[in-house]
Amino acid sequence: MKNLNLFKNFYKNSKYIPYGRQNITRDDIKAVVKVLKSEFLTQGNVLEDFETGVSIKVNSKYAIAVNSATSALHIACLALGLKKGDYLWTSPITFVASANCGIYCGAKIDFVDIDQNSSLISIKDLEKKLKKAKLENKLPKIIIPVHLGGSSCDMKAIYKLSEEYGFSIIEDASHALGGKYENQPVGNCKYSDISIFSFHPVKIITTGEGGVAVTNNKKYAQKMQDLRSHCIIKDRNRFKENIPGQWRYEMQGLGFNYRMNEMQAALGLSQLKRLEKIVDRRNIIHKKYKEFLKNLPLKLIEVPESVYSSFHLAVIKLDDKQIHQKVFAGMRKNGIGVQLHYSPVHLQPFYKEFGFKKGDFPKAEEYASRSFSLPLYPELTDYNLKKIVQILKELIK
Ligand SMILES: *Cc1c(COP(=O)(O)O)cnc(C)c1O
């Protein structure tokens, strides 16, 4: 474990092994303290540096950093013009925010079932559903493919369908910073309008809380920048009214305070510097799981051929779903913080009120009945990894 020093943290290791956790170095702490000693705690220059850093890493023209990926999804939907009565589709196997952003805009939500092998949105099901929606005049305005666990969806196929059916695409790449699709970084928006990433502590890099929307479209970028800060315009060249006065600004729409502060941006910028190392390390750990678990009655979810995953998650699927509850509870009892990613969104009480019910998306429900995530984060030691595997083996026996 040569790389471990890089990931050593400053907290006492507890016995409990979570499924994910942040990685904070001395340099990260220095970067944040430097901001604390500076003039600006918010709306300074570090934010711009962080945004530029993200744009370079993912190869996008623009990056708009905000206080969460949930906020990023919301302003992305607004920038694409999502309105009351429009449809937004996403995968039922995602964090609730991928669907909620549509509700914030007054849109109606629907889901597309997943592919059995990759557990990502099924292209076949999507195509079928689009055909039907066209006949019923209910085509979606926006589709949000979710790169579950850090594996990119088949973006080329989704993009092709968008040309035929005329919807916009937001990639929910919350898990996939540092991942690749067809050897290009996820977030380059080659096959989408906007991509969003999350910087929650369990994600690939963190800002405490935070997120970013990236795009190559100038108009969307401007709109999202405005929306993140109350749609208050200070640039006189963009004023609608010609009234003199140095103190003037114009509020040209209804926006929000979704800003990321300078401490968060400094932490993000410092973390971004070791993105490749973090993703390498995650790949190494995932490979070890694959090796150690290969003779057990379970599968790690498959990563499509054209994808380099950032491995936010190590999801396993048990062959025998009868033992799912028992194994899950057993892991937790032994101090292993396994987690289900995710309970299908359409079966959450809030979404059931829209008429969704059990049986609507059988492959997603099947996935949830036999899956959970094993711990995966840069500082996970070989010792703990072997312990996790050992406990899992005993529980499955
Ligand atoms: C974490 C996550 C989000 C929301 O991220 P926040 O930064 O916590 O708002 C959205 N979508 C997916 C798939 C996520 O995993």
Short mmCIF file of C-alpha atoms and ligand atoms in Angstrom, two decimals:
data_model
loop_
_atom_site.label_atom_id
_atom_site.label_comp_id
_atom_site.label_asym_id
_atom_site.label_seq_id
_atom_site.Cartn_x
_atom_site.Cartn_y
_atom_site.Cartn_z
CA MET A 1 0.00 0.00 0.00
CA LYS A 2 2.55 2.54 -1.23
CA ASN A 3 0.11 5.34 -1.78
CA LEU A 4 -1.37 5.28 1.66
CA ASN A 5 0.59 8.23 3.03
CA LEU A 6 -1.08 10.45 0.54
CA PHE A 7 -4.43 9.51 1.97
CA LYS A 8 -3.59 9.46 5.64
CA ASN A 9 -6.09 11.49 7.59
CA PHE A 10 -5.84 13.34 10.83
CA TYR A 11 -8.71 11.71 12.63
CA LYS A 12 -8.41 8.78 14.92
CA ASN A 13 -9.60 5.72 13.07
CA SER A 14 -12.70 4.33 14.70
CA LYS A 15 -13.62 0.67 14.48
CA TYR A 16 -16.58 1.48 12.26
CA ILE A 17 -15.86 1.32 8.53
CA PRO A 18 -18.18 3.64 6.58
CA TYR A 19 -19.08 3.05 2.92
CA GLY A 20 -17.41 6.31 1.97
CA ARG A 21 -15.59 9.19 3.59
CA GLN A 22 -13.65 12.33 2.83
CA ASN A 23 -9.90 12.47 2.38
CA ILE A 24 -8.33 15.59 3.92
CA THR A 25 -4.61 16.37 3.71
CA ARG A 26 -2.37 18.96 5.35
CA ASP A 27 -2.38 20.94 2.09
CA ASP A 28 -6.19 21.01 2.08
CA ILE A 29 -6.20 22.46 5.58
CA LYS A 30 -3.55 25.03 4.68
CA ALA A 31 -5.57 26.15 1.67
CA VAL A 32 -8.70 26.71 3.74
CA VAL A 33 -6.83 28.54 6.52
CA LYS A 34 -5.25 30.82 3.93
CA VAL A 35 -8.71 31.93 2.83
CA LEU A 36 -9.78 32.46 6.43
CA LYS A 37 -6.87 34.89 6.86
CA SER A 38 -7.68 36.73 3.62
CA GLU A 39 -10.03 39.56 2.80
CA PHE A 40 -12.87 37.63 1.15
CA LEU A 41 -14.73 34.67 2.59
CA THR A 42 -17.22 34.71 -0.26
CA GLN A 43 -17.37 36.14 -3.79
CA GLY A 44 -13.57 36.37 -4.11
CA ASN A 45 -11.12 34.98 -6.64
CA VAL A 46 -10.67 31.44 -5.35
CA LEU A 47 -14.07 30.44 -6.68
CA GLU A 48 -13.06 31.40 -10.21
CA ASP A 49 -9.79 29.50 -9.85
CA PHE A 50 -11.70 26.43 -8.73
CA GLU A 51 -14.14 26.73 -11.64
CA THR A 52 -11.26 27.06 -14.09
CA GLY A 53 -9.62 24.02 -12.48
CA VAL A 54 -12.79 21.95 -12.91
CA SER A 55 -13.20 23.08 -16.53
CA ILE A 56 -9.64 22.02 -17.33
CA LYS A 57 -10.05 18.61 -15.68
CA VAL A 58 -13.33 17.75 -17.41
CA ASN A 59 -12.62 19.62 -20.64
CA SER A 60 -15.67 21.88 -20.59
CA LYS A 61 -15.83 25.53 -21.64
CA TYR A 62 -17.67 26.74 -18.54
CA ALA A 63 -18.07 25.67 -14.92
CA ILE A 64 -20.49 27.21 -12.42
CA ALA A 65 -19.79 26.12 -8.85
CA VAL A 66 -22.67 26.18 -6.37
CA ASN A 67 -23.49 25.10 -2.82
CA SER A 68 -24.65 21.57 -3.77
CA ALA A 69 -25.23 19.29 -6.72
CA THR A 70 -28.92 19.56 -5.90
CA SER A 71 -28.70 23.32 -6.56
CA ALA A 72 -26.71 22.62 -9.73
CA LEU A 73 -29.46 20.30 -10.99
CA HIS A 74 -32.11 22.92 -10.20
CA ILE A 75 -30.42 25.78 -12.08
CA ALA A 76 -29.50 23.43 -14.93
CA CYS A 77 -33.19 22.57 -15.38
CA LEU A 78 -34.12 26.28 -15.28
CA ALA A 79 -31.38 27.18 -17.78
CA LEU A 80 -32.80 24.59 -20.17
CA GLY A 81 -36.23 26.17 -19.78
CA LEU A 82 -38.00 23.43 -17.83
CA LYS A 83 -41.47 24.67 -16.92
CA LYS A 84 -44.76 23.69 -15.38
CA GLY A 85 -46.35 20.79 -17.23
CA ASP A 86 -43.13 19.69 -18.97
CA TYR A 87 -41.82 16.14 -18.46
CA LEU A 88 -38.46 15.21 -16.98
CA TRP A 89 -37.27 11.59 -17.07
CA THR A 90 -34.50 9.95 -15.08
CA SER A 91 -33.49 6.58 -13.64
CA PRO A 92 -35.32 5.18 -10.60
CA ILE A 93 -31.94 4.01 -9.23
CA THR A 94 -30.50 7.36 -8.19
CA PHE A 95 -30.42 9.81 -5.34
CA VAL A 96 -33.78 11.61 -5.05
CA ALA A 97 -32.25 14.95 -6.17
CA SER A 98 -32.05 13.76 -9.82
CA ALA A 99 -35.86 13.72 -9.89
CA ASN A 100 -36.65 16.48 -7.37
CA CYS A 101 -35.02 19.16 -9.55
CA GLY A 102 -37.87 18.67 -12.02
CA ILE A 103 -40.51 19.03 -9.32
CA TYR A 104 -38.90 22.33 -8.20
CA CYS A 105 -39.68 23.66 -11.70
CA GLY A 106 -43.25 22.39 -11.68
CA ALA A 107 -42.46 19.62 -14.16
CA LYS A 108 -43.84 16.08 -14.13
CA ILE A 109 -41.43 13.26 -13.39
CA ASP A 110 -41.24 9.87 -15.04
CA PHE A 111 -38.64 7.13 -14.89
CA VAL A 112 -36.93 4.79 -17.33
CA ASP A 113 -36.02 1.32 -16.05
CA ILE A 114 -32.39 0.23 -15.76
CA ASP A 115 -30.25 -2.21 -17.71
CA GLN A 116 -29.82 -5.47 -15.82
CA ASN A 117 -26.05 -5.68 -16.27
CA SER A 118 -24.83 -2.10 -15.90
CA SER A 119 -27.68 -0.92 -13.63
CA LEU A 120 -27.61 2.32 -15.66
CA ILE A 121 -30.58 3.68 -17.62
CA SER A 122 -31.63 1.09 -20.21
CA ILE A 123 -31.26 2.42 -23.75
CA LYS A 124 -33.77 -0.15 -25.05
CA ASP A 125 -36.39 0.85 -22.49
CA LEU A 126 -35.70 4.51 -23.17
CA GLU A 127 -36.22 4.06 -26.90
CA LYS A 128 -39.47 2.16 -26.34
CA LYS A 129 -40.77 4.74 -23.92
CA LEU A 130 -39.91 7.62 -26.28
CA LYS A 131 -41.79 5.98 -29.15
CA LYS A 132 -44.87 5.61 -26.98
CA ALA A 133 -44.55 9.15 -25.56
CA LYS A 134 -44.38 10.58 -29.07
CA LEU A 135 -47.69 8.97 -29.98
CA GLU A 136 -49.25 10.33 -26.79
CA ASN A 137 -47.70 13.77 -27.22
CA LYS A 138 -45.92 13.46 -23.89
CA LEU A 139 -42.28 13.65 -24.92
CA PRO A 140 -39.86 14.75 -22.17
CA LYS A 141 -38.21 18.15 -22.24
CA ILE A 142 -35.19 16.91 -20.27
CA ILE A 143 -33.64 13.50 -19.62
CA ILE A 144 -31.17 13.06 -16.77
CA PRO A 145 -28.95 9.99 -17.21
CA VAL A 146 -27.22 9.09 -13.93
CA HIS A 147 -23.66 7.75 -13.95
CA LEU A 148 -24.29 5.34 -11.09
CA GLY A 149 -21.20 4.43 -9.07
CA GLY A 150 -18.98 6.45 -11.41
CA SER A 151 -19.75 4.59 -14.68
CA SER A 152 -20.89 6.77 -17.53
CA CYS A 153 -24.16 5.90 -19.25
CA ASP A 154 -24.11 5.20 -22.98
CA MET A 155 -24.13 8.90 -23.83
CA LYS A 156 -23.70 8.48 -27.57
CA ALA A 157 -26.89 6.41 -27.76
CA ILE A 158 -28.82 8.87 -25.59
CA TYR A 159 -27.56 11.80 -27.65
CA LYS A 160 -28.70 10.09 -30.84
CA LEU A 161 -32.19 9.65 -29.38
CA SER A 162 -32.21 13.31 -28.31
CA GLU A 163 -31.67 14.34 -31.92
CA GLU A 164 -34.62 12.22 -32.99
CA TYR A 165 -36.98 13.17 -30.16
CA GLY A 166 -35.79 16.67 -29.30
CA PHE A 167 -35.08 16.52 -25.58
CA SER A 168 -32.24 18.17 -23.64
CA ILE A 169 -29.72 16.17 -21.60
CA ILE A 170 -28.31 16.83 -18.13
CA GLU A 171 -25.74 14.24 -17.03
CA ASP A 172 -26.00 13.58 -13.31
CA ALA A 173 -22.30 12.86 -12.93
CA SER A 174 -22.35 13.32 -9.13
CA HIS A 175 -20.40 10.04 -8.82
CA ALA A 176 -18.24 10.31 -11.89
CA LEU A 177 -15.66 13.10 -11.53
CA GLY A 178 -12.40 11.75 -12.97
CA GLY A 179 -14.22 9.04 -14.90
CA LYS A 180 -14.03 8.63 -18.67
CA TYR A 181 -16.33 7.73 -21.53
CA GLU A 182 -14.73 6.70 -24.82
CA ASN A 183 -11.40 7.88 -23.38
CA GLN A 184 -12.72 11.42 -22.85
CA PRO A 185 -13.39 12.93 -19.43
CA VAL A 186 -16.95 12.75 -18.15
CA GLY A 187 -18.18 16.36 -18.11
CA ASN A 188 -16.87 17.39 -21.53
CA CYS A 189 -20.56 17.59 -22.55
CA LYS A 190 -19.85 16.14 -25.98
CA TYR A 191 -23.18 14.32 -25.80
CA SER A 192 -25.12 16.52 -23.38
CA ASP A 193 -26.14 20.11 -22.68
CA ILE A 194 -24.99 20.29 -19.07
CA SER A 195 -23.25 17.91 -16.65
CA ILE A 196 -23.32 18.24 -12.89
CA PHE A 197 -20.97 16.95 -10.17
CA SER A 198 -21.34 16.74 -6.38
CA PHE A 199 -18.71 17.62 -3.77
CA HIS A 200 -20.47 16.06 -0.80
CA PRO A 201 -17.85 14.44 1.52
CA VAL A 202 -18.52 10.88 0.31
CA LYS A 203 -18.10 11.83 -3.36
CA ILE A 204 -14.84 11.75 -5.38
CA ILE A 205 -13.58 15.13 -4.11
CA THR A 206 -15.24 17.34 -1.52
CA THR A 207 -15.90 20.96 -0.60
CA GLY A 208 -17.85 20.00 2.54
CA GLU A 209 -21.06 20.65 0.65
CA GLY A 210 -21.01 21.76 -2.94
CA GLY A 211 -21.57 21.04 -6.57
CA VAL A 212 -20.82 22.31 -10.04
CA ALA A 213 -22.60 22.54 -13.39
CA VAL A 214 -20.41 22.40 -16.50
CA THR A 215 -21.39 23.19 -20.07
CA ASN A 216 -20.01 24.33 -23.42
CA ASN A 217 -23.02 26.59 -24.06
CA LYS A 218 -22.41 30.27 -23.25
CA LYS A 219 -26.10 31.08 -22.86
CA TYR A 220 -26.73 28.27 -20.37
CA ALA A 221 -23.57 29.23 -18.45
CA GLN A 222 -24.65 32.86 -18.15
CA LYS A 223 -28.15 31.87 -17.07
CA MET A 224 -26.84 29.51 -14.38
CA GLN A 225 -24.40 32.16 -13.13
CA ASP A 226 -27.26 34.63 -12.80
CA LEU A 227 -29.57 32.12 -11.10
CA ARG A 228 -26.99 31.18 -8.48
CA SER A 229 -26.91 34.76 -7.18
CA HIS A 230 -30.49 36.16 -7.23
CA CYS A 231 -30.37 37.02 -10.98
CA ILE A 232 -28.75 40.25 -9.85
CA ILE A 233 -26.78 41.82 -12.70
CA LYS A 234 -23.95 44.26 -11.93
CA ASP A 235 -22.52 44.56 -15.44
CA ARG A 236 -23.89 47.84 -16.87
CA ASN A 237 -23.59 46.47 -20.39
CA ARG A 238 -26.33 44.00 -19.54
CA PHE A 239 -28.72 46.51 -17.89
CA LYS A 240 -32.25 46.69 -19.27
CA GLU A 241 -32.91 50.24 -18.05
CA ASN A 242 -30.76 53.28 -18.66
CA ILE A 243 -30.85 55.06 -15.30
CA PRO A 244 -27.66 56.81 -14.06
CA GLY A 245 -26.11 55.93 -10.67
CA GLN A 246 -22.97 54.06 -9.66
CA TRP A 247 -24.83 52.15 -6.95
CA ARG A 248 -27.27 50.49 -9.32
CA TYR A 249 -27.74 46.82 -9.99
CA GLU A 250 -30.64 45.12 -11.69
CA MET A 251 -32.56 42.09 -10.58
CA GLN A 252 -33.68 40.68 -13.89
CA GLY A 253 -35.32 37.46 -12.78
CA LEU A 254 -36.02 35.31 -9.77
CA GLY A 255 -32.84 33.61 -8.62
CA PHE A 256 -31.41 32.07 -5.48
CA ASN A 257 -28.46 32.25 -3.15
CA TYR A 258 -26.78 29.04 -4.30
CA ARG A 259 -23.25 30.45 -4.05
CA MET A 260 -20.21 28.43 -3.02
CA ASN A 261 -17.99 30.28 -0.54
CA GLU A 262 -14.22 30.81 -0.72
CA MET A 263 -13.34 28.23 1.95
CA GLN A 264 -15.24 25.58 0.02
CA ALA A 265 -13.63 26.62 -3.26
CA ALA A 266 -10.15 26.53 -1.70
CA LEU A 267 -10.75 23.03 -0.36
CA GLY A 268 -12.08 21.92 -3.75
CA LEU A 269 -9.14 23.41 -5.61
CA SER A 270 -6.67 21.70 -3.30
CA GLN A 271 -8.49 18.36 -3.64
CA LEU A 272 -8.75 18.68 -7.42
CA LYS A 273 -4.94 18.56 -7.66
CA ARG A 274 -4.92 14.88 -6.70
CA LEU A 275 -8.05 13.83 -8.61
CA GLU A 276 -6.21 11.29 -10.78
CA LYS A 277 -4.52 9.75 -7.73
CA ILE A 278 -7.83 9.46 -5.91
CA VAL A 279 -9.54 7.81 -8.87
CA ASP A 280 -6.56 5.47 -9.43
CA ARG A 281 -6.72 4.42 -5.82
CA ARG A 282 -10.47 3.78 -6.08
CA ASN A 283 -9.86 1.63 -9.15
CA ILE A 284 -7.19 -0.36 -7.30
CA ILE A 285 -9.52 -1.03 -4.36
CA HIS A 286 -12.34 -2.07 -6.67
CA LYS A 287 -10.00 -4.46 -8.48
CA LYS A 288 -9.07 -6.05 -5.17
CA TYR A 289 -12.73 -6.57 -4.30
CA LYS A 290 -13.23 -8.20 -7.69
CA GLU A 291 -10.29 -10.52 -7.08
CA PHE A 292 -11.22 -11.45 -3.50
CA LEU A 293 -14.93 -11.95 -4.21
CA LYS A 294 -14.66 -13.85 -7.46
CA ASN A 295 -15.72 -17.26 -6.16
CA LEU A 296 -18.69 -16.04 -4.13
CA PRO A 297 -22.36 -16.24 -5.22
CA LEU A 298 -22.49 -12.52 -6.07
CA LYS A 299 -21.52 -10.04 -8.78
CA LEU A 300 -19.98 -6.59 -8.79
CA ILE A 301 -21.99 -4.43 -11.17
CA GLU A 302 -20.50 -4.42 -14.65
CA VAL A 303 -18.71 -1.44 -16.08
CA PRO A 304 -19.46 -0.98 -19.81
CA GLU A 305 -16.53 -1.41 -22.19
CA SER A 306 -16.27 2.22 -23.30
CA VAL A 307 -16.10 3.42 -19.69
CA TYR A 308 -13.34 4.14 -17.18
CA SER A 309 -15.21 4.33 -13.89
CA SER A 310 -14.25 6.67 -11.06
CA PHE A 311 -15.64 3.98 -8.71
CA HIS A 312 -17.52 6.14 -6.28
CA LEU A 313 -19.21 2.90 -5.22
CA ALA A 314 -18.48 -0.82 -5.05
CA VAL A 315 -21.96 -2.25 -5.58
CA ILE A 316 -22.44 -6.00 -5.22
CA LYS A 317 -25.48 -7.98 -6.30
CA LEU A 318 -26.20 -11.20 -4.42
CA ASP A 319 -27.26 -14.22 -6.49
CA ASP A 320 -29.70 -15.24 -3.76
CA LYS A 321 -31.98 -12.39 -2.82
CA GLN A 322 -33.50 -14.35 0.08
CA ILE A 323 -30.33 -13.64 2.11
CA HIS A 324 -30.09 -9.91 1.20
CA GLN A 325 -31.60 -8.60 4.44
CA LYS A 326 -29.65 -11.02 6.59
CA VAL A 327 -26.28 -10.26 4.95
CA PHE A 328 -26.89 -6.50 4.99
CA ALA A 329 -27.85 -6.53 8.68
CA GLY A 330 -24.91 -8.81 9.49
CA MET A 331 -22.42 -6.44 7.84
CA ARG A 332 -23.83 -3.49 9.78
CA LYS A 333 -23.72 -5.49 13.02
CA ASN A 334 -20.03 -6.12 12.41
CA GLY A 335 -19.31 -2.42 11.98
CA ILE A 336 -19.24 -2.36 8.19
CA GLY A 337 -21.27 0.61 6.94
CA VAL A 338 -22.84 -1.00 3.89
CA GLN A 339 -25.54 1.05 2.19
CA LEU A 340 -28.17 0.54 -0.52
CA HIS A 341 -27.61 2.85 -3.50
CA TYR A 342 -30.44 3.33 -4.05
CA SER A 343 -33.91 2.54 -2.87
CA PRO A 344 -35.94 3.10 -6.07
CA VAL A 345 -37.08 6.72 -6.19
CA HIS A 346 -40.55 5.89 -7.57
CA LEU A 347 -41.30 3.90 -4.40
CA GLN A 348 -40.55 6.78 -2.02
CA PRO A 349 -43.79 7.89 -0.30
CA PHE A 350 -43.57 11.33 -1.94
CA TYR A 351 -43.44 9.83 -5.45
CA LYS A 352 -46.06 7.17 -4.73
CA GLU A 353 -48.49 10.07 -4.32
CA PHE A 354 -48.08 10.72 -8.06
CA GLY A 355 -49.38 7.20 -8.71
CA PHE A 356 -46.12 5.25 -8.96
CA LYS A 357 -46.29 1.79 -7.44
CA LYS A 358 -44.47 -1.48 -6.96
CA GLY A 359 -44.00 -3.26 -10.28
CA ASP A 360 -43.66 -0.09 -12.37
CA PHE A 361 -39.91 -0.55 -12.92
CA PRO A 362 -39.24 -4.23 -12.24
CA LYS A 363 -35.52 -4.26 -13.09
CA ALA A 364 -34.84 -1.37 -10.71
CA GLU A 365 -36.83 -3.09 -7.98
CA GLU A 366 -35.03 -6.36 -8.60
CA TYR A 367 -31.67 -4.55 -8.37
CA ALA A 368 -32.62 -2.96 -5.05
CA SER A 369 -33.73 -6.30 -3.60
CA ARG A 370 -30.31 -7.91 -3.96
CA SER A 371 -27.70 -5.09 -3.98
CA PHE A 372 -25.65 -2.98 -1.61
CA SER A 373 -22.42 -1.00 -1.61
CA LEU A 374 -19.25 -2.13 0.15
CA PRO A 375 -16.90 0.46 1.68
CA LEU A 376 -14.73 2.18 -0.93
CA TYR A 377 -12.64 5.28 -0.23
CA PRO A 378 -8.97 6.15 -0.75
CA GLU A 379 -7.86 5.50 2.83
CA LEU A 380 -9.42 2.04 3.05
CA THR A 381 -6.53 -0.22 4.11
CA ASP A 382 -5.77 -3.74 2.84
CA TYR A 383 -6.31 -4.92 6.38
CA ASN A 384 -9.84 -3.52 6.50
CA LEU A 385 -10.61 -4.66 2.98
CA LYS A 386 -9.70 -8.23 3.91
CA LYS A 387 -11.76 -7.94 7.06
CA ILE A 388 -14.78 -6.80 5.02
CA VAL A 389 -14.36 -9.70 2.59
CA GLN A 390 -13.98 -12.18 5.44
CA ILE A 391 -17.15 -11.06 7.19
CA LEU A 392 -19.06 -11.09 3.91
CA LYS A 393 -17.87 -14.64 3.17
CA GLU A 394 -19.02 -15.86 6.55
CA LEU A 395 -22.44 -14.24 6.22
CA ILE A 396 -23.06 -15.68 2.76
CA LYS A 397 -21.96 -19.17 3.77
C1 LIG B 1 -25.01 13.10 -4.06
C2 LIG B 1 -25.90 13.10 -5.24
C3 LIG B 1 -26.67 14.21 -5.62
C4 LIG B 1 -26.81 15.43 -4.76
O1 LIG B 1 -25.63 15.95 -4.36
P1 LIG B 1 -25.58 17.09 -3.24
O2 LIG B 1 -24.27 17.76 -3.52
O3 LIG B 1 -25.59 16.37 -1.92
O4 LIG B 1 -26.74 17.98 -3.41
C5 LIG B 1 -27.41 14.14 -6.78
N1 LIG B 1 -27.40 13.04 -7.54
C6 LIG B 1 -26.70 11.95 -7.21
C7 LIG B 1 -26.74 10.75 -8.10
C8 LIG B 1 -25.94 11.93 -6.04
O5 LIG B 1 -25.28 10.84 -5.68
#
